[in-house]
Amino acid sequence: MPRVRKPDAGTRRTLRHQLHDAVVAGGLPWSEAVRRMRSALGMTQEQFARAFRITKRQVAELEAGTANPTVATLGRLGRPFGFRVGFIHPGDEAATAGRPDAASDDA
């Protein structure tokens, strides 16, 4: 299994904020968001799969954009980053307010 060096707390915080900013800006495909979540956690696809109770193949398909994930799966993946699955109107001010709280940065 390839070794992935887990980023330090400051790097994880930066990666999480960059992910949040990209999501808020809109246009970030969920496949790219999943890859960036895994990267922010410093996990291999296998480690990420185990942590979120999905298969390694599902992780690969999610990151390639070829998967058809359930709302529950997307919710499980987004929860540690402060994301919820749902429809957001592009002009919704609430969607652009704030970043995930700092307490979850060290997860």
mmCIF file of C-alpha atoms in Angstrom:
data_model
loop_
_atom_site.group_PDB
_atom_site.id
_atom_site.type_symbol
_atom_site.label_atom_id
_atom_site.label_comp_id
_atom_site.label_asym_id
_atom_site.label_seq_id
_atom_site.Cartn_x
_atom_site.Cartn_y
_atom_site.Cartn_z
ATOM 1 C CA MET A 1 0.000 0.000 0.000
ATOM 2 C CA PRO A 2 1.439 3.424 -0.885
ATOM 3 C CA ARG A 3 2.294 5.589 2.086
ATOM 4 C CA VAL A 4 0.645 8.958 2.315
ATOM 5 C CA ARG A 5 2.170 11.405 4.739
ATOM 6 C CA LYS A 6 -0.533 12.868 6.948
ATOM 7 C CA PRO A 7 -0.424 16.674 6.807
ATOM 8 C CA ASP A 8 0.253 18.551 10.055
ATOM 9 C CA ALA A 9 -2.585 20.403 11.811
ATOM 10 C CA GLY A 10 -1.802 23.733 10.111
ATOM 11 C CA THR A 11 -1.752 22.164 6.659
ATOM 12 C CA ARG A 12 -5.004 20.263 7.380
ATOM 13 C CA ARG A 13 -6.630 23.528 8.466
ATOM 14 C CA THR A 14 -5.432 25.272 5.289
ATOM 15 C CA LEU A 15 -6.652 22.411 3.071
ATOM 16 C CA ARG A 16 -10.038 22.429 4.821
ATOM 17 C CA HIS A 17 -10.411 26.182 4.375
ATOM 18 C CA GLN A 18 -9.422 25.935 0.707
ATOM 19 C CA LEU A 19 -11.994 23.155 0.237
ATOM 20 C CA HIS A 20 -14.664 25.198 2.011
ATOM 21 C CA ASP A 21 -13.880 28.270 -0.089
ATOM 22 C CA ALA A 22 -14.064 26.217 -3.302
ATOM 23 C CA VAL A 23 -17.419 24.732 -2.289
ATOM 24 C CA VAL A 24 -18.820 28.147 -1.371
ATOM 25 C CA ALA A 25 -17.589 29.620 -4.663
ATOM 26 C CA GLY A 26 -19.576 26.928 -6.470
ATOM 27 C CA GLY A 27 -18.661 24.810 -9.431
ATOM 28 C CA LEU A 28 -16.573 22.272 -7.481
ATOM 29 C CA PRO A 29 -17.631 18.811 -8.664
ATOM 30 C CA TRP A 30 -18.334 16.440 -5.777
ATOM 31 C CA SER A 31 -15.727 14.072 -7.232
ATOM 32 C CA GLU A 32 -13.027 16.720 -6.759
ATOM 33 C CA ALA A 33 -14.405 17.580 -3.320
ATOM 34 C CA VAL A 34 -14.069 13.927 -2.234
ATOM 35 C CA ARG A 35 -10.478 13.786 -3.489
ATOM 36 C CA ARG A 36 -9.658 16.996 -1.646
ATOM 37 C CA MET A 37 -11.301 15.721 1.550
ATOM 38 C CA ARG A 38 -9.155 12.588 1.420
ATOM 39 C CA SER A 39 -6.061 14.661 0.735
ATOM 40 C CA ALA A 40 -6.826 16.988 3.659
ATOM 41 C CA LEU A 41 -7.008 13.954 5.926
ATOM 42 C CA GLY A 42 -3.732 12.569 4.566
ATOM 43 C CA MET A 43 -5.297 9.183 3.780
ATOM 44 C CA THR A 44 -4.829 6.617 1.067
ATOM 45 C CA GLN A 45 -7.949 5.508 -0.777
ATOM 46 C CA GLU A 46 -7.927 2.319 1.311
ATOM 47 C CA GLN A 47 -7.687 4.215 4.621
ATOM 48 C CA PHE A 48 -10.406 6.631 3.528
ATOM 49 C CA ALA A 49 -12.634 3.722 2.518
ATOM 50 C CA ARG A 50 -12.224 2.035 5.909
ATOM 51 C CA ALA A 51 -12.806 5.280 7.805
ATOM 52 C CA PHE A 52 -16.067 6.018 5.962
ATOM 53 C CA ARG A 53 -17.321 2.419 5.637
ATOM 54 C CA ILE A 54 -17.183 2.261 1.842
ATOM 55 C CA THR A 55 -15.045 0.163 -0.484
ATOM 56 C CA LYS A 56 -11.754 1.245 -2.025
ATOM 57 C CA ARG A 57 -13.406 0.840 -5.415
ATOM 58 C CA GLN A 58 -16.152 3.251 -4.369
ATOM 59 C CA VAL A 59 -13.522 5.804 -3.340
ATOM 60 C CA ALA A 60 -11.807 5.462 -6.714
ATOM 61 C CA GLU A 61 -15.132 5.788 -8.544
ATOM 62 C CA LEU A 62 -16.167 8.780 -6.397
ATOM 63 C CA GLU A 63 -12.904 10.550 -7.185
ATOM 64 C CA ALA A 64 -13.199 9.710 -10.888
ATOM 65 C CA GLY A 65 -16.772 11.010 -10.979
ATOM 66 C CA THR A 66 -18.145 7.683 -12.186
ATOM 67 C CA ALA A 67 -19.899 6.653 -8.950
ATOM 68 C CA ASN A 68 -23.570 7.138 -8.144
ATOM 69 C CA PRO A 69 -23.370 7.781 -4.386
ATOM 70 C CA THR A 70 -26.361 7.880 -2.102
ATOM 71 C CA VAL A 71 -27.248 10.993 -0.150
ATOM 72 C CA ALA A 72 -26.323 9.053 3.004
ATOM 73 C CA THR A 73 -22.830 8.310 1.665
ATOM 74 C CA LEU A 74 -22.225 11.920 0.630
ATOM 75 C CA GLY A 75 -23.517 13.045 4.020
ATOM 76 C CA ARG A 76 -21.126 10.719 5.850
ATOM 77 C CA LEU A 77 -18.197 11.978 3.774
ATOM 78 C CA GLY A 78 -19.027 15.644 4.248
ATOM 79 C CA ARG A 79 -19.933 15.611 7.946
ATOM 80 C CA PRO A 80 -16.338 15.919 9.300
ATOM 81 C CA PHE A 81 -15.893 18.990 7.096
ATOM 82 C CA GLY A 82 -19.107 20.678 8.187
ATOM 83 C CA PHE A 83 -20.909 19.966 4.908
ATOM 84 C CA ARG A 84 -24.490 18.783 4.480
ATOM 85 C CA VAL A 85 -26.058 17.419 1.334
ATOM 86 C CA GLY A 86 -28.831 19.515 -0.134
ATOM 87 C CA PHE A 87 -29.909 22.011 -2.719
ATOM 88 C CA ILE A 88 -28.569 25.532 -2.379
ATOM 89 C CA HIS A 89 -29.786 28.468 -4.406
ATOM 90 C CA PRO A 90 -26.754 30.194 -5.995
ATOM 91 C CA GLY A 91 -27.688 33.545 -4.427
ATOM 92 C CA ASP A 92 -28.249 32.159 -0.910
ATOM 93 C CA GLU A 93 -26.257 34.388 1.480
ATOM 94 C CA ALA A 94 -26.397 31.724 4.217
ATOM 95 C CA ALA A 95 -24.433 29.338 2.017
ATOM 96 C CA THR A 96 -21.492 31.725 1.863
ATOM 97 C CA ALA A 97 -21.319 32.642 5.549
ATOM 98 C CA GLY A 98 -18.455 31.395 7.724
ATOM 99 C CA ARG A 99 -16.054 28.501 7.615
ATOM 100 C CA PRO A 100 -16.284 25.166 9.399
ATOM 101 C CA ASP A 101 -15.584 25.681 13.082
ATOM 102 C CA ALA A 102 -11.982 25.334 14.235
ATOM 103 C CA ALA A 103 -12.879 22.525 16.648
ATOM 104 C CA SER A 104 -13.161 20.087 13.731
ATOM 105 C CA ASP A 105 -9.787 21.078 12.211
ATOM 106 C CA ASP A 106 -7.853 18.445 14.135
ATOM 107 C CA ALA A 107 -10.122 15.501 13.241
#
